[in-house]
Amino acid sequence: MTSSSVSFDVNRTSSNMCGVTLMNNQNGYVVAEVMGKKEGITITEYPSMIRVDGGSKIVFDYAEITEALGSDFDGSDFEEIMSTHYGRMVHLDDKTIMFANPEDAAEYIDFDLTPVD
């Protein structure tokens, strides 16, 4: 039996990235297509999933997605096709916003940026 030594490095600095994994189905494909047209968004398609990754903030605008799909799309539809995410997620009535850093989402999540004495 051959033994090999594998070393993994840990980097705890912020990547300043956020993103989601979508189902690779009709709705997931259309959402990825809409998001792929936005600056700074990277789409990676796999057989059973689609990755949507971006810098500090990603906005999934339901009106844009509804127009591309040709049928209504809302938060429950987004939740149905999303399997995982990284970053701070904020759901609003008309969009879902992903933030790489929680401080950037402070106004939505009641996050107090004031230092405590």
mmCIF file of C-alpha atoms in Angstrom:
data_model
loop_
_atom_site.group_PDB
_atom_site.id
_atom_site.type_symbol
_atom_site.label_atom_id
_atom_site.label_comp_id
_atom_site.label_asym_id
_atom_site.label_seq_id
_atom_site.Cartn_x
_atom_site.Cartn_y
_atom_site.Cartn_z
ATOM 1 C CA MET A 1 0.000 0.000 0.000
ATOM 2 C CA THR A 2 1.360 3.384 -0.993
ATOM 3 C CA SER A 3 0.923 6.255 1.383
ATOM 4 C CA SER A 4 0.774 9.812 0.146
ATOM 5 C CA SER A 5 0.774 12.985 2.126
ATOM 6 C CA VAL A 6 -1.675 15.659 1.058
ATOM 7 C CA SER A 7 -1.486 19.122 2.548
ATOM 8 C CA PHE A 8 -4.421 21.508 2.672
ATOM 9 C CA ASP A 9 -3.909 25.183 3.392
ATOM 10 C CA VAL A 10 -6.487 27.252 5.235
ATOM 11 C CA ASN A 11 -7.168 30.800 4.168
ATOM 12 C CA ARG A 12 -9.633 32.572 6.438
ATOM 13 C CA THR A 13 -9.676 35.878 4.569
ATOM 14 C CA SER A 14 -12.876 36.954 2.866
ATOM 15 C CA SER A 15 -13.220 35.964 -0.780
ATOM 16 C CA ASN A 16 -15.633 38.877 -1.327
ATOM 17 C CA MET A 17 -17.748 36.424 -3.325
ATOM 18 C CA CYS A 18 -21.284 35.102 -2.998
ATOM 19 C CA GLY A 19 -23.418 32.748 -5.035
ATOM 20 C CA VAL A 20 -26.025 30.048 -5.365
ATOM 21 C CA THR A 21 -26.392 26.580 -6.799
ATOM 22 C CA LEU A 22 -29.515 26.134 -8.927
ATOM 23 C CA MET A 23 -31.206 23.023 -10.223
ATOM 24 C CA ASN A 24 -30.341 22.406 -13.866
ATOM 25 C CA ASN A 25 -33.944 22.384 -15.030
ATOM 26 C CA GLN A 26 -36.001 24.730 -17.213
ATOM 27 C CA ASN A 27 -36.410 27.467 -14.606
ATOM 28 C CA GLY A 28 -32.864 27.156 -13.276
ATOM 29 C CA TYR A 29 -31.486 27.422 -16.789
ATOM 30 C CA VAL A 30 -33.486 30.597 -17.518
ATOM 31 C CA VAL A 31 -32.457 32.193 -14.214
ATOM 32 C CA ALA A 32 -28.814 31.406 -14.981
ATOM 33 C CA GLU A 33 -29.224 32.819 -18.484
ATOM 34 C CA VAL A 34 -30.644 36.093 -17.082
ATOM 35 C CA MET A 35 -27.925 36.344 -14.435
ATOM 36 C CA GLY A 36 -25.149 35.522 -16.913
ATOM 37 C CA LYS A 37 -25.887 38.745 -18.785
ATOM 38 C CA LYS A 38 -25.004 40.801 -15.705
ATOM 39 C CA GLU A 39 -21.525 42.204 -15.182
ATOM 40 C CA GLY A 40 -19.311 40.288 -12.783
ATOM 41 C CA ILE A 41 -21.447 37.128 -12.725
ATOM 42 C CA THR A 42 -19.929 33.756 -13.597
ATOM 43 C CA ILE A 43 -22.167 30.858 -14.659
ATOM 44 C CA THR A 44 -20.857 27.295 -14.470
ATOM 45 C CA GLU A 45 -23.129 24.558 -15.780
ATOM 46 C CA TYR A 46 -22.880 20.969 -14.555
ATOM 47 C CA PRO A 47 -25.098 18.002 -15.501
ATOM 48 C CA SER A 48 -27.389 18.368 -12.474
ATOM 49 C CA MET A 49 -26.738 21.902 -11.253
ATOM 50 C CA ILE A 50 -25.805 25.424 -12.286
ATOM 51 C CA ARG A 51 -23.494 27.654 -10.252
ATOM 52 C CA VAL A 52 -24.120 31.406 -10.196
ATOM 53 C CA ASP A 53 -21.170 33.212 -8.593
ATOM 54 C CA GLY A 54 -20.368 36.879 -8.299
ATOM 55 C CA GLY A 55 -18.573 39.588 -6.418
ATOM 56 C CA SER A 56 -19.765 41.418 -3.345
ATOM 57 C CA LYS A 57 -23.477 41.585 -4.332
ATOM 58 C CA ILE A 58 -25.813 39.635 -6.639
ATOM 59 C CA VAL A 59 -29.416 40.712 -7.285
ATOM 60 C CA PHE A 60 -31.952 38.175 -8.567
ATOM 61 C CA ASP A 61 -34.697 40.494 -9.849
ATOM 62 C CA TYR A 62 -37.961 38.577 -10.147
ATOM 63 C CA ALA A 63 -39.393 40.969 -12.783
ATOM 64 C CA GLU A 64 -36.421 40.289 -15.090
ATOM 65 C CA ILE A 65 -36.743 36.555 -14.545
ATOM 66 C CA THR A 66 -40.537 36.655 -15.060
ATOM 67 C CA GLU A 67 -40.030 38.425 -18.383
ATOM 68 C CA ALA A 68 -37.447 35.873 -19.556
ATOM 69 C CA LEU A 69 -39.571 32.904 -18.441
ATOM 70 C CA GLY A 70 -42.822 34.238 -19.844
ATOM 71 C CA SER A 71 -44.605 33.319 -16.588
ATOM 72 C CA ASP A 72 -44.654 34.598 -13.024
ATOM 73 C CA PHE A 73 -41.555 34.029 -10.908
ATOM 74 C CA ASP A 74 -41.270 34.911 -7.222
ATOM 75 C CA GLY A 75 -39.413 34.036 -4.038
ATOM 76 C CA SER A 76 -41.033 30.644 -3.652
ATOM 77 C CA ASP A 77 -39.987 29.731 -7.200
ATOM 78 C CA PHE A 78 -36.445 30.863 -6.419
ATOM 79 C CA GLU A 79 -36.357 28.761 -3.242
ATOM 80 C CA GLU A 80 -37.612 25.750 -5.206
ATOM 81 C CA ILE A 81 -34.736 25.779 -7.709
ATOM 82 C CA MET A 82 -31.953 26.856 -5.308
ATOM 83 C CA SER A 83 -30.202 24.061 -3.451
ATOM 84 C CA THR A 84 -27.319 25.876 -1.725
ATOM 85 C CA HIS A 85 -25.863 29.322 -1.339
ATOM 86 C CA TYR A 86 -22.932 31.119 0.206
ATOM 87 C CA GLY A 87 -22.987 34.674 1.466
ATOM 88 C CA ARG A 88 -25.743 36.551 3.275
ATOM 89 C CA MET A 89 -29.122 36.054 1.585
ATOM 90 C CA VAL A 90 -31.900 38.645 1.832
ATOM 91 C CA HIS A 91 -35.356 37.860 0.417
ATOM 92 C CA LEU A 92 -37.575 40.789 -0.532
ATOM 93 C CA ASP A 93 -40.974 40.713 -2.219
ATOM 94 C CA ASP A 94 -39.535 41.547 -5.638
ATOM 95 C CA LYS A 95 -35.973 40.180 -5.486
ATOM 96 C CA THR A 96 -33.393 38.108 -3.656
ATOM 97 C CA ILE A 97 -30.087 39.784 -2.884
ATOM 98 C CA MET A 98 -26.879 37.939 -2.030
ATOM 99 C CA PHE A 99 -24.086 39.752 -0.159
ATOM 100 C CA ALA A 100 -20.536 38.499 0.254
ATOM 101 C CA ASN A 101 -20.140 40.364 3.536
ATOM 102 C CA PRO A 102 -22.809 40.646 6.264
ATOM 103 C CA GLU A 103 -21.893 44.296 6.853
ATOM 104 C CA ASP A 104 -23.104 45.111 3.343
ATOM 105 C CA ALA A 105 -26.524 43.670 4.196
ATOM 106 C CA ALA A 106 -26.777 45.611 7.486
ATOM 107 C CA GLU A 107 -29.766 47.736 6.447
ATOM 108 C CA TYR A 108 -31.786 44.608 5.582
ATOM 109 C CA ILE A 109 -30.885 42.318 8.478
ATOM 110 C CA ASP A 110 -30.862 44.742 11.418
ATOM 111 C CA PHE A 111 -27.110 44.326 11.760
ATOM 112 C CA ASP A 112 -25.714 47.053 13.998
ATOM 113 C CA LEU A 113 -22.388 48.385 12.753
ATOM 114 C CA THR A 114 -21.935 50.532 15.876
ATOM 115 C CA PRO A 115 -19.133 49.294 18.121
ATOM 116 C CA VAL A 116 -20.211 48.145 21.578
ATOM 117 C CA ASP A 117 -18.273 49.606 24.518
#
